[in-house]
XYZ file of C-alpha atoms in Angstrom:
603
model
C -19.606 -7.480 -15.237
C -22.992 -7.753 -13.481
C -21.184 -9.292 -10.548
C -19.577 -5.932 -9.914
C -22.640 -3.689 -10.444
C -22.401 -0.658 -8.126
C -24.995 -0.533 -5.395
C -25.737 3.094 -4.621
C -28.849 2.750 -2.531
C -28.476 3.627 1.098
C -28.067 0.945 3.704
C -28.704 3.338 6.587
C -29.425 1.662 9.862
C -27.966 1.245 13.271
C -26.254 -1.871 14.431
C -26.742 -2.175 18.194
C -23.725 -1.076 20.107
C -22.176 -3.420 22.585
C -24.077 -3.650 25.840
C -22.732 -4.625 29.188
C -22.698 -8.292 30.080
C -25.578 -9.213 32.427
C -24.596 -9.697 36.085
C -23.415 -13.146 37.003
C -25.750 -15.260 39.064
C -24.525 -16.173 42.504
C -22.991 -19.602 42.747
C -22.518 -19.597 46.536
C -24.838 -22.034 48.424
C -27.069 -20.392 51.027
C -27.431 -22.028 54.405
C -30.725 -20.854 55.776
C -31.310 -23.599 58.307
C -29.697 -26.670 59.711
C -32.910 -28.467 58.923
C -32.285 -28.135 55.239
C -29.169 -30.219 55.646
C -30.373 -32.682 58.290
C -30.264 -36.403 57.743
C -33.134 -38.752 58.227
C -33.795 -40.083 61.779
C -32.766 -43.538 62.768
C -35.429 -46.217 62.875
C -35.489 -45.985 66.637
C -36.664 -42.431 66.400
C -33.431 -41.016 67.730
C -31.029 -38.953 65.776
C -28.019 -40.663 64.307
C -25.780 -38.753 66.709
C -26.068 -38.546 70.422
C -26.196 -35.658 72.728
C -29.574 -34.091 72.698
C -30.736 -34.210 69.055
C -28.499 -31.429 67.585
C -25.671 -33.903 67.259
C -23.768 -34.143 64.052
C -26.395 -32.237 62.096
C -25.107 -28.996 63.605
C -21.651 -29.568 62.132
C -22.672 -30.989 58.767
C -22.512 -27.607 56.906
C -18.916 -27.179 58.030
C -18.109 -30.655 56.777
C -19.500 -29.696 53.360
C -17.595 -26.402 53.114
C -14.350 -27.895 51.705
C -16.282 -29.487 48.873
C -18.061 -26.202 48.256
C -14.783 -24.333 48.088
C -13.537 -26.727 45.412
C -16.741 -26.262 43.426
C -16.862 -22.462 43.612
C -13.991 -21.707 41.186
C -15.403 -24.064 38.582
C -18.861 -22.585 38.973
C -17.520 -19.062 38.719
C -15.483 -19.883 35.592
C -18.539 -21.409 33.994
C -20.397 -18.108 34.462
C -17.551 -15.849 33.296
C -18.105 -14.137 29.927
C -15.971 -14.993 26.918
C -12.784 -12.884 27.265
C -13.059 -11.894 23.599
C -16.344 -10.100 24.368
C -14.933 -8.066 27.252
C -14.600 -4.374 26.340
C -11.010 -3.256 25.713
C -9.859 -0.107 27.518
C -10.825 3.073 25.683
C -8.404 5.721 24.470
C -9.559 7.992 27.308
C -9.257 5.471 30.120
C -5.763 4.431 29.030
C -4.449 8.033 28.897
C -2.921 9.801 31.888
C -4.525 12.950 33.262
C -1.575 15.009 32.004
C -1.964 13.540 28.497
C -5.662 14.368 28.569
C -4.932 17.949 29.612
C -2.493 18.390 26.712
C -5.033 16.910 24.287
C -7.709 19.274 25.615
C -5.312 22.208 25.146
C -4.541 21.179 21.541
C -8.215 20.854 20.615
C -8.941 24.201 22.267
C -6.291 25.852 20.090
C -7.665 24.179 16.965
C -11.114 25.536 17.847
C -9.672 29.071 17.750
C -10.932 30.865 14.601
C -8.246 31.086 11.920
C -5.856 28.689 13.658
C -6.131 25.951 11.019
C -5.928 28.354 8.062
C -2.987 30.431 9.213
C -0.921 28.039 11.342
C 1.314 26.789 8.449
C 2.274 30.362 7.495
C 2.752 31.383 11.134
C 5.017 28.430 11.858
C 6.987 28.980 8.654
C 7.615 32.577 9.763
C 8.749 31.702 13.290
C 10.961 28.851 12.085
C 13.029 31.476 10.216
C 13.570 33.659 13.300
C 15.608 33.352 16.528
C 12.398 32.103 18.144
C 12.621 28.835 16.232
C 13.839 26.785 19.225
C 11.035 27.695 21.689
C 8.381 27.506 18.967
C 9.675 24.091 17.918
C 9.588 22.915 21.554
C 5.990 24.106 21.853
C 4.888 22.392 18.634
C 6.710 19.177 19.521
C 4.999 18.928 22.912
C 1.513 19.813 21.715
C 0.424 19.298 18.095
C 3.238 16.933 17.126
C 2.693 14.687 20.148
C -1.075 14.622 19.557
C -0.877 13.503 15.924
C 2.571 11.858 15.600
C 3.709 9.182 18.107
C 7.383 9.252 17.127
C 10.107 10.500 14.819
C 11.120 6.988 13.760
C 9.295 3.726 13.269
C 11.044 2.338 16.377
C 9.641 5.212 18.452
C 6.152 4.293 17.217
C 6.322 0.725 18.532
C 5.074 1.550 22.067
C 2.008 3.160 20.477
C 1.416 0.027 18.367
C 1.605 -2.217 21.434
C -0.701 0.068 23.444
C -3.249 0.225 20.636
C -3.243 -3.546 20.185
C -4.204 -3.832 23.865
C -7.258 -1.780 22.908
C -8.050 -4.039 19.928
C -6.761 -1.433 17.449
C -4.298 -2.144 14.629
C -1.907 0.215 12.842
C -0.941 1.479 9.387
C 2.425 3.262 9.460
C 3.355 6.131 7.151
C 6.737 7.834 6.794
C 5.322 11.324 6.262
C 8.223 13.205 4.698
C 6.328 14.833 1.831
C 7.387 16.293 -1.505
C 7.407 20.096 -1.658
C 5.571 20.764 -4.928
C 6.824 24.345 -5.063
C 10.380 23.090 -5.560
C 9.712 20.557 -8.310
C 10.585 22.877 -11.200
C 14.157 23.534 -10.053
C 17.046 21.828 -11.821
C 20.818 21.652 -12.025
C 23.491 19.024 -11.317
C 23.775 19.871 -7.616
C 20.015 19.906 -7.151
C 19.566 16.634 -9.041
C 22.232 14.908 -6.939
C 20.656 16.206 -3.741
C 17.194 15.024 -4.788
C 18.487 11.591 -5.762
C 20.238 11.212 -2.394
C 17.023 12.215 -0.622
C 15.041 9.621 -2.573
C 17.553 6.901 -1.680
C 17.213 7.907 1.962
C 13.428 7.538 1.744
C 13.788 4.109 0.144
C 16.012 3.061 3.038
C 13.456 4.381 5.531
C 10.668 2.398 3.852
C 12.658 -0.857 3.930
C 13.647 -0.252 7.564
C 10.033 0.393 8.536
C 8.871 -2.836 6.890
C 11.563 -4.780 8.750
C 10.738 -3.230 12.152
C 7.008 -3.720 11.583
C 7.750 -7.328 10.629
C 9.573 -7.865 13.919
C 6.506 -6.520 15.709
C 4.263 -8.906 13.755
C 6.508 -11.891 14.503
C 6.119 -11.131 18.200
C 2.381 -11.794 17.942
C 0.709 -15.219 18.023
C 0.493 -16.690 14.516
C -3.290 -16.402 14.378
C -3.096 -12.650 15.124
C -0.595 -11.689 12.429
C -1.187 -9.962 9.112
C -3.033 -6.791 10.190
C -0.198 -4.235 10.372
C 0.258 -2.069 7.289
C 2.548 0.534 5.755
C 1.372 3.409 3.541
C 3.728 4.108 0.630
C 4.046 7.423 -1.205
C 5.603 6.594 -4.568
C 6.258 10.293 -5.222
C 8.995 10.128 -2.599
C 10.969 7.611 -4.676
C 11.245 9.345 -8.062
C 11.300 12.773 -9.676
C 7.610 13.731 -9.665
C 7.982 15.590 -12.956
C 8.701 12.223 -14.594
C 5.548 10.732 -13.055
C 3.507 13.624 -14.429
C 4.931 13.260 -17.938
C 4.398 9.486 -17.810
C 0.783 10.026 -16.746
C -0.012 12.254 -19.736
C 1.657 9.738 -22.059
C -0.433 6.939 -20.546
C -3.644 8.898 -21.071
C -2.692 9.386 -24.744
C -1.606 5.763 -25.209
C -4.624 3.982 -23.727
C -7.109 4.848 -26.520
C -4.636 3.348 -29.015
C -4.584 -0.076 -27.349
C -7.024 -2.906 -27.913
C -8.531 -2.462 -24.451
C -9.882 1.005 -25.138
C -13.516 0.802 -23.944
C -12.678 2.491 -20.644
C -11.262 5.523 -22.481
C -14.157 6.084 -24.885
C -16.776 8.594 -23.641
C -19.482 6.776 -25.633
C -18.751 3.465 -23.927
C -20.906 2.240 -21.042
C -17.704 1.327 -19.225
C -16.034 4.719 -19.689
C -13.888 5.806 -16.731
C -13.478 9.603 -16.473
C -10.165 11.390 -15.844
C -7.664 10.275 -14.632
C -8.851 6.995 -16.158
C -8.173 3.437 -15.040
C -5.009 1.331 -15.501
C -4.559 -1.312 -18.201
C -2.097 -4.145 -18.606
C -0.524 -2.356 -21.584
C 0.584 0.475 -19.265
C 3.652 -1.607 -18.424
C 5.275 -0.673 -21.733
C 5.690 2.844 -20.327
C 6.114 2.474 -16.547
C 7.958 -0.867 -16.446
C 9.203 -1.682 -19.926
C 11.918 -3.944 -18.530
C 9.193 -6.255 -17.186
C 8.054 -6.905 -20.785
C 11.462 -7.898 -22.167
C 11.221 -10.838 -24.497
C 7.759 -9.963 -25.790
C 7.604 -10.223 -29.556
C 7.986 -6.984 -31.480
C 8.749 -4.894 -28.414
C 11.424 -2.330 -29.173
C 13.059 0.323 -27.054
C 9.877 2.384 -26.965
C 11.286 5.454 -28.697
C 7.974 5.839 -30.513
C 6.317 6.513 -27.151
C 8.310 9.730 -26.845
C 6.363 11.066 -29.810
C 2.940 10.659 -28.173
C 1.294 14.072 -28.106
C -1.863 16.006 -28.796
C -4.863 16.958 -26.723
C -7.482 14.562 -25.427
C -10.567 16.507 -24.357
C -12.363 13.536 -22.815
C -9.428 13.094 -20.439
C -8.694 16.771 -19.900
C -5.302 16.483 -21.604
C -3.982 19.659 -23.226
C -1.730 19.998 -26.256
C 0.802 21.677 -23.975
C 0.990 18.793 -21.482
C 4.488 17.352 -21.782
C 4.899 13.662 -22.568
C 7.882 11.394 -21.989
C 11.387 12.693 -22.561
C 14.588 10.865 -23.337
C 15.815 9.149 -20.197
C 12.386 9.059 -18.510
C 11.723 5.393 -19.275
C 15.050 4.395 -17.740
C 14.066 6.268 -14.572
C 10.655 4.575 -14.603
C 12.288 1.155 -14.984
C 14.514 1.965 -12.021
C 11.443 2.955 -10.010
C 9.775 -0.355 -10.887
C 12.864 -2.193 -9.619
C 12.626 -0.269 -6.321
C 8.928 -1.054 -5.986
C 9.584 -4.766 -6.471
C 12.220 -4.632 -3.718
C 9.686 -2.933 -1.438
C 6.989 -5.461 -2.377
C 9.267 -8.395 -1.609
C 10.250 -6.858 1.740
C 6.571 -6.395 2.623
C 5.825 -9.988 1.628
C 8.757 -11.360 3.669
C 7.516 -9.514 6.756
C 3.789 -10.128 6.149
C 3.066 -6.387 6.121
C 0.226 -4.964 4.025
C 1.521 -2.315 1.606
C -0.920 0.525 0.896
C -0.072 2.617 -2.168
C -1.247 6.132 -1.360
C -3.285 8.056 -3.908
C -1.915 11.494 -4.756
C -2.675 14.349 -7.149
C -4.526 13.278 -10.298
C -1.714 14.506 -12.550
C 0.421 11.690 -11.084
C -2.374 9.155 -10.662
C -2.337 7.343 -14.056
C 1.285 6.310 -13.470
C 0.608 5.454 -9.808
C -2.403 3.348 -10.834
C -0.268 1.517 -13.384
C 2.349 0.638 -10.760
C -0.345 -0.440 -8.292
C -1.804 -2.812 -10.880
C 1.632 -4.290 -11.662
C 2.409 -4.745 -7.959
C -0.976 -6.392 -7.390
C -0.409 -8.865 -10.210
C 3.058 -9.608 -8.824
C 2.264 -10.030 -5.116
C -1.480 -10.661 -4.734
C -1.668 -14.029 -6.482
C -2.625 -16.888 -4.148
C 0.004 -19.660 -3.948
C -0.420 -22.592 -6.315
C 0.127 -25.068 -3.496
C -2.820 -25.147 -1.124
C -0.491 -25.923 1.791
C 1.383 -22.612 1.431
C 0.418 -19.855 3.857
C -1.937 -17.280 2.368
C -3.485 -14.447 4.382
C -4.788 -12.401 1.467
C -3.453 -9.581 -0.716
C -0.270 -7.725 0.236
C -0.739 -4.732 -2.103
C -3.629 -2.298 -1.582
C -4.555 0.486 -3.987
C -6.255 3.666 -2.770
C -9.669 4.537 -4.225
C -10.712 8.183 -3.828
C -14.477 8.606 -3.720
C -14.411 12.361 -4.325
C -13.313 11.676 -7.914
C -16.135 11.222 -10.413
C -14.310 8.173 -11.802
C -14.625 6.269 -8.508
C -17.640 3.952 -9.133
C -16.547 2.829 -12.616
C -12.854 2.712 -11.645
C -13.641 0.320 -8.778
C -15.726 -1.894 -11.073
C -12.842 -2.120 -13.564
C -10.386 -2.984 -10.789
C -12.617 -5.782 -9.484
C -13.118 -7.152 -12.993
C -9.380 -7.030 -13.797
C -8.486 -8.923 -10.613
C -11.149 -11.536 -11.353
C -9.985 -11.990 -14.953
C -6.283 -12.221 -14.065
C -6.542 -14.450 -11.000
C -5.338 -12.247 -8.153
C -6.902 -10.861 -4.979
C -7.659 -7.147 -4.955
C -6.561 -4.993 -2.019
C -8.680 -1.863 -1.532
C -8.225 1.199 0.652
C -11.395 3.244 0.237
C -11.234 6.931 1.176
C -13.180 10.059 0.372
C -10.166 12.106 -0.748
C -7.815 14.833 0.359
C -6.714 17.115 -2.482
C -9.959 18.622 -3.744
C -8.943 22.277 -3.338
C -5.698 21.888 -5.299
C -7.407 19.723 -7.930
C -10.147 22.240 -8.665
C -7.794 25.209 -8.691
C -5.293 23.583 -11.062
C -8.046 22.455 -13.448
C -9.464 25.989 -13.536
C -6.109 27.756 -13.822
C -4.965 25.590 -16.740
C -8.258 25.859 -18.633
C -8.843 22.143 -19.077
C -11.844 20.883 -21.016
C -15.096 20.176 -19.166
C -15.824 19.982 -15.465
C -13.071 19.270 -12.974
C -12.662 15.640 -11.802
C -14.264 16.202 -8.363
C -17.908 15.529 -7.510
C -19.816 18.855 -7.298
C -20.658 18.538 -3.592
C -20.087 16.428 -0.499
C -23.423 14.532 -0.679
C -22.358 13.222 -4.104
C -19.020 12.123 -2.632
C -20.825 10.460 0.274
C -23.085 8.619 -2.159
C -20.076 7.361 -4.129
C -18.333 6.239 -0.934
C -21.364 4.508 0.542
C -22.209 2.921 -2.806
C -18.688 1.511 -2.942
C -19.186 0.004 0.518
C -22.207 -1.881 -0.802
C -20.356 -3.002 -3.943
C -17.389 -4.245 -1.928
C -19.549 -6.149 0.551
C -21.607 -7.983 -2.053
C -18.500 -8.772 -4.106
C -16.645 -10.153 -1.086
C -19.641 -12.349 -0.254
C -19.766 -13.722 -3.809
C -16.013 -14.292 -3.948
C -15.819 -16.109 -0.604
C -18.701 -18.365 -1.625
C -17.200 -19.092 -5.064
C -14.856 -21.849 -6.225
C -11.872 -19.559 -5.588
C -12.348 -17.995 -2.144
C -8.588 -17.441 -1.943
C -9.018 -14.650 -4.512
C -11.443 -12.731 -2.308
C -10.697 -9.050 -1.870
C -9.555 -7.374 1.345
C -10.473 -3.812 2.264
C -9.673 -0.949 4.603
C -12.366 1.710 4.876
C -10.670 5.006 5.717
C -13.384 7.214 7.175
C -14.140 9.649 9.991
C -17.860 9.386 9.214
C -19.889 7.434 11.780
C -22.723 6.777 9.316
C -20.304 5.100 6.906
C -19.011 2.975 9.790
C -22.594 1.918 10.492
C -23.005 0.994 6.820
C -19.928 -1.220 7.011
C -21.312 -3.047 10.050
C -24.786 -3.362 8.551
C -23.333 -4.590 5.255
C -21.370 -7.316 7.018
C -24.498 -8.618 8.728
C -26.736 -8.233 5.666
C -24.344 -10.254 3.499
C -23.799 -12.968 6.084
C -20.167 -11.994 6.628
C -20.768 -11.393 10.338
C -23.455 -12.086 12.925
C -24.498 -10.294 16.097
C -23.801 -11.998 19.414
C -27.187 -12.298 21.195
C -25.696 -11.546 24.623
C -22.949 -8.971 24.086
C -24.440 -7.525 20.861
C -20.917 -7.454 19.422
C -20.259 -8.583 15.859
C -18.566 -11.922 15.128
C -16.828 -12.060 11.751
C -16.990 -15.259 9.762
C -13.694 -17.169 10.072
C -12.870 -16.527 6.396
C -13.523 -12.785 6.853
C -11.058 -12.298 9.732
C -8.402 -9.779 8.728
C -10.204 -8.870 5.481
C -12.255 -5.954 6.824
C -10.776 -2.956 8.616
C -11.914 0.601 9.364
C -9.264 3.312 9.828
C -9.000 6.812 11.276
C -6.018 9.151 11.540
C -3.900 8.865 14.675
C -4.886 11.540 17.194
C -8.265 12.190 15.562
C -11.727 10.664 16.018
C -10.587 8.398 18.839
C -14.219 8.089 19.927
C -15.085 6.510 16.567
C -12.052 4.214 16.768
C -13.102 3.145 20.278
C -16.607 2.536 19.018
C -15.400 0.283 16.211
C -12.946 -1.597 18.436
C -15.727 -2.453 20.898
C -18.263 -3.269 18.203
C -16.432 -6.428 17.140
C -15.480 -9.484 19.140
C -11.739 -9.424 19.773
C -10.632 -12.380 17.644
C -7.000 -11.244 17.609
C -7.212 -9.409 14.264
C -8.506 -5.882 14.947
C -11.095 -4.297 12.693
C -10.327 -0.806 14.037
C -7.149 0.729 12.626
C -5.122 3.911 13.084
C -3.160 5.615 10.278
C 0.088 6.585 12.027
C 2.323 9.284 10.571
C 5.917 9.468 11.742
C 9.059 11.386 10.866
C 11.240 14.181 12.170
C 9.434 17.356 13.130
C 10.673 19.415 10.178
C 9.806 16.544 7.804
C 6.299 16.062 9.173
C 5.273 19.722 9.465
C 4.086 19.907 5.808
C 2.017 16.762 6.434
C 0.454 18.190 9.607
C -0.353 21.476 7.893
C -1.891 19.755 4.882
C -3.944 17.387 7.028
C -5.232 20.269 9.137
C -6.381 22.225 6.085
C -7.813 19.176 4.290
C -9.793 18.160 7.381
C -10.851 21.701 8.251
C -14.542 20.940 7.823
C -14.134 17.723 9.773
C -12.192 19.476 12.554
C -14.649 22.350 12.927
C -18.120 22.467 14.387
C -19.901 20.294 16.898
C -18.662 17.058 15.322
C -15.017 18.077 14.922
C -12.513 19.682 17.246
C -15.325 21.019 19.419
C -16.584 17.493 20.013
C -13.050 16.239 20.721
C -12.483 19.030 23.243
C -15.811 18.327 24.910
C -15.129 14.590 25.114
C -11.660 15.023 26.644
C -12.901 17.795 28.941
C -15.672 15.590 30.291
C -13.159 12.879 31.204
C -10.899 15.442 32.909
C -13.853 16.769 34.878
C -14.811 13.248 35.942
C -11.291 12.487 37.157
C -10.787 15.762 38.999
C -14.221 16.400 40.460
C -15.639 12.887 40.468
């Protein structure tokens, strides 16, 4: 386990940003005097040509010009910089003046006091009045266009192509979210409607993977394997079932042989919502364990109950009901279909983290998917670009450091490559409020303040870097992890760059000061920001690395119809309120876009 010891000391430091390439030296010959090109005199003391001594020497430079013209292109090419070190166009330079004006207008509105807090309620009100059409037009042409490039995955393709020109990759996300306020409703008509909606979302996911695969196949072979898709499992099943399964998992885990992670007295204890175990399959995917000796229908699991203070589980938390395990088996079948589609199209599949009351079940499915699709091929000749399945690790949860260590150890012990998406977290307000309202035992699962979250995030960066180094240098480099760092924090981005250099995973080009990744690291390290936000940081990361065809910079792209995406936009705005406010948030974005507009208009 020492291999995976967390490293929480700071790696603060600045990696030099890319500097401009020094001016090319002139390759054109300079003719300062005919004497410099004169030939020796003949033995008789006369020039070799007749006619008064100037003779042929006067015309010799012109005779040499054709040869010089042939040499110039070769000389110029020899002095040209490596195309991979040329700076890609920035997000500002590639935008039209009209697009910049609209972006400036959007950021100005966001800077308005109260706009972020009250906009969801205001829009909900207007959408129920005769003013819905003009309000919808306004939203579509301002906020929607800024943060969502299209209503379908096909409409997002131009954005993907444009970003790739800027050395930026993409992670797509169908952002039709579950309305938690409607989860308690029931009835035959409602159940049929919900099931039809879930089947529609499954179809959208499979379509997106196919379209993204077509995009990938249009790239040169050596540039493929960067595009991703973010999957919300809650869109594929009744979330109430996921919640009941999660409480049953938390009660079951201490009863299994692998119970050290659930014991508060253990050095390897993982706080709520715990960490997944192989035995979780008997609840979330029982059909996958058919044939195992002594395995029955699992009716005894319906009787799991009681409180579990160390995991914040109450006596009143409902466990599995009759019929739930059949629904969970059906969900597992859907997830395998999605995993196979992602594998066929060479698309990375990122399982989104969600509320902690769903997370034990989501973690269990992520582990099963990883064991299914992240195993390197037995034959060395088979193509292998790294893990397909990526789990999401939320650093604002107190479990994060120990949960990551367990995940790394499980992958190492079971022979698969771990896919990691490291984020700070998005649901802290709801998490704290629910924990308080329901009177759960002990402190809530969130770190007490942002510095503690930052320390957990930055410590995980260090752990991931050292582990990747050790894995790539081991006897099984094919099992090395891959990671996407989701962050809008420039200091964390610096830590990623510094960690790459410190661990010998990248080196700094002495001329361009850009980072070269080791060949076996290409495609394994990415840094992501939300589409429409922190474009300056994305530009900075895209120009910090040599363009080897596999971008390090990434954008998380939400798409969906306006009415489907509005809950997502509202949630993102509120969650990122602190990030979007102040001198480093929307004010900085407005200032940056305004400066470019001023330059274009006034020079």
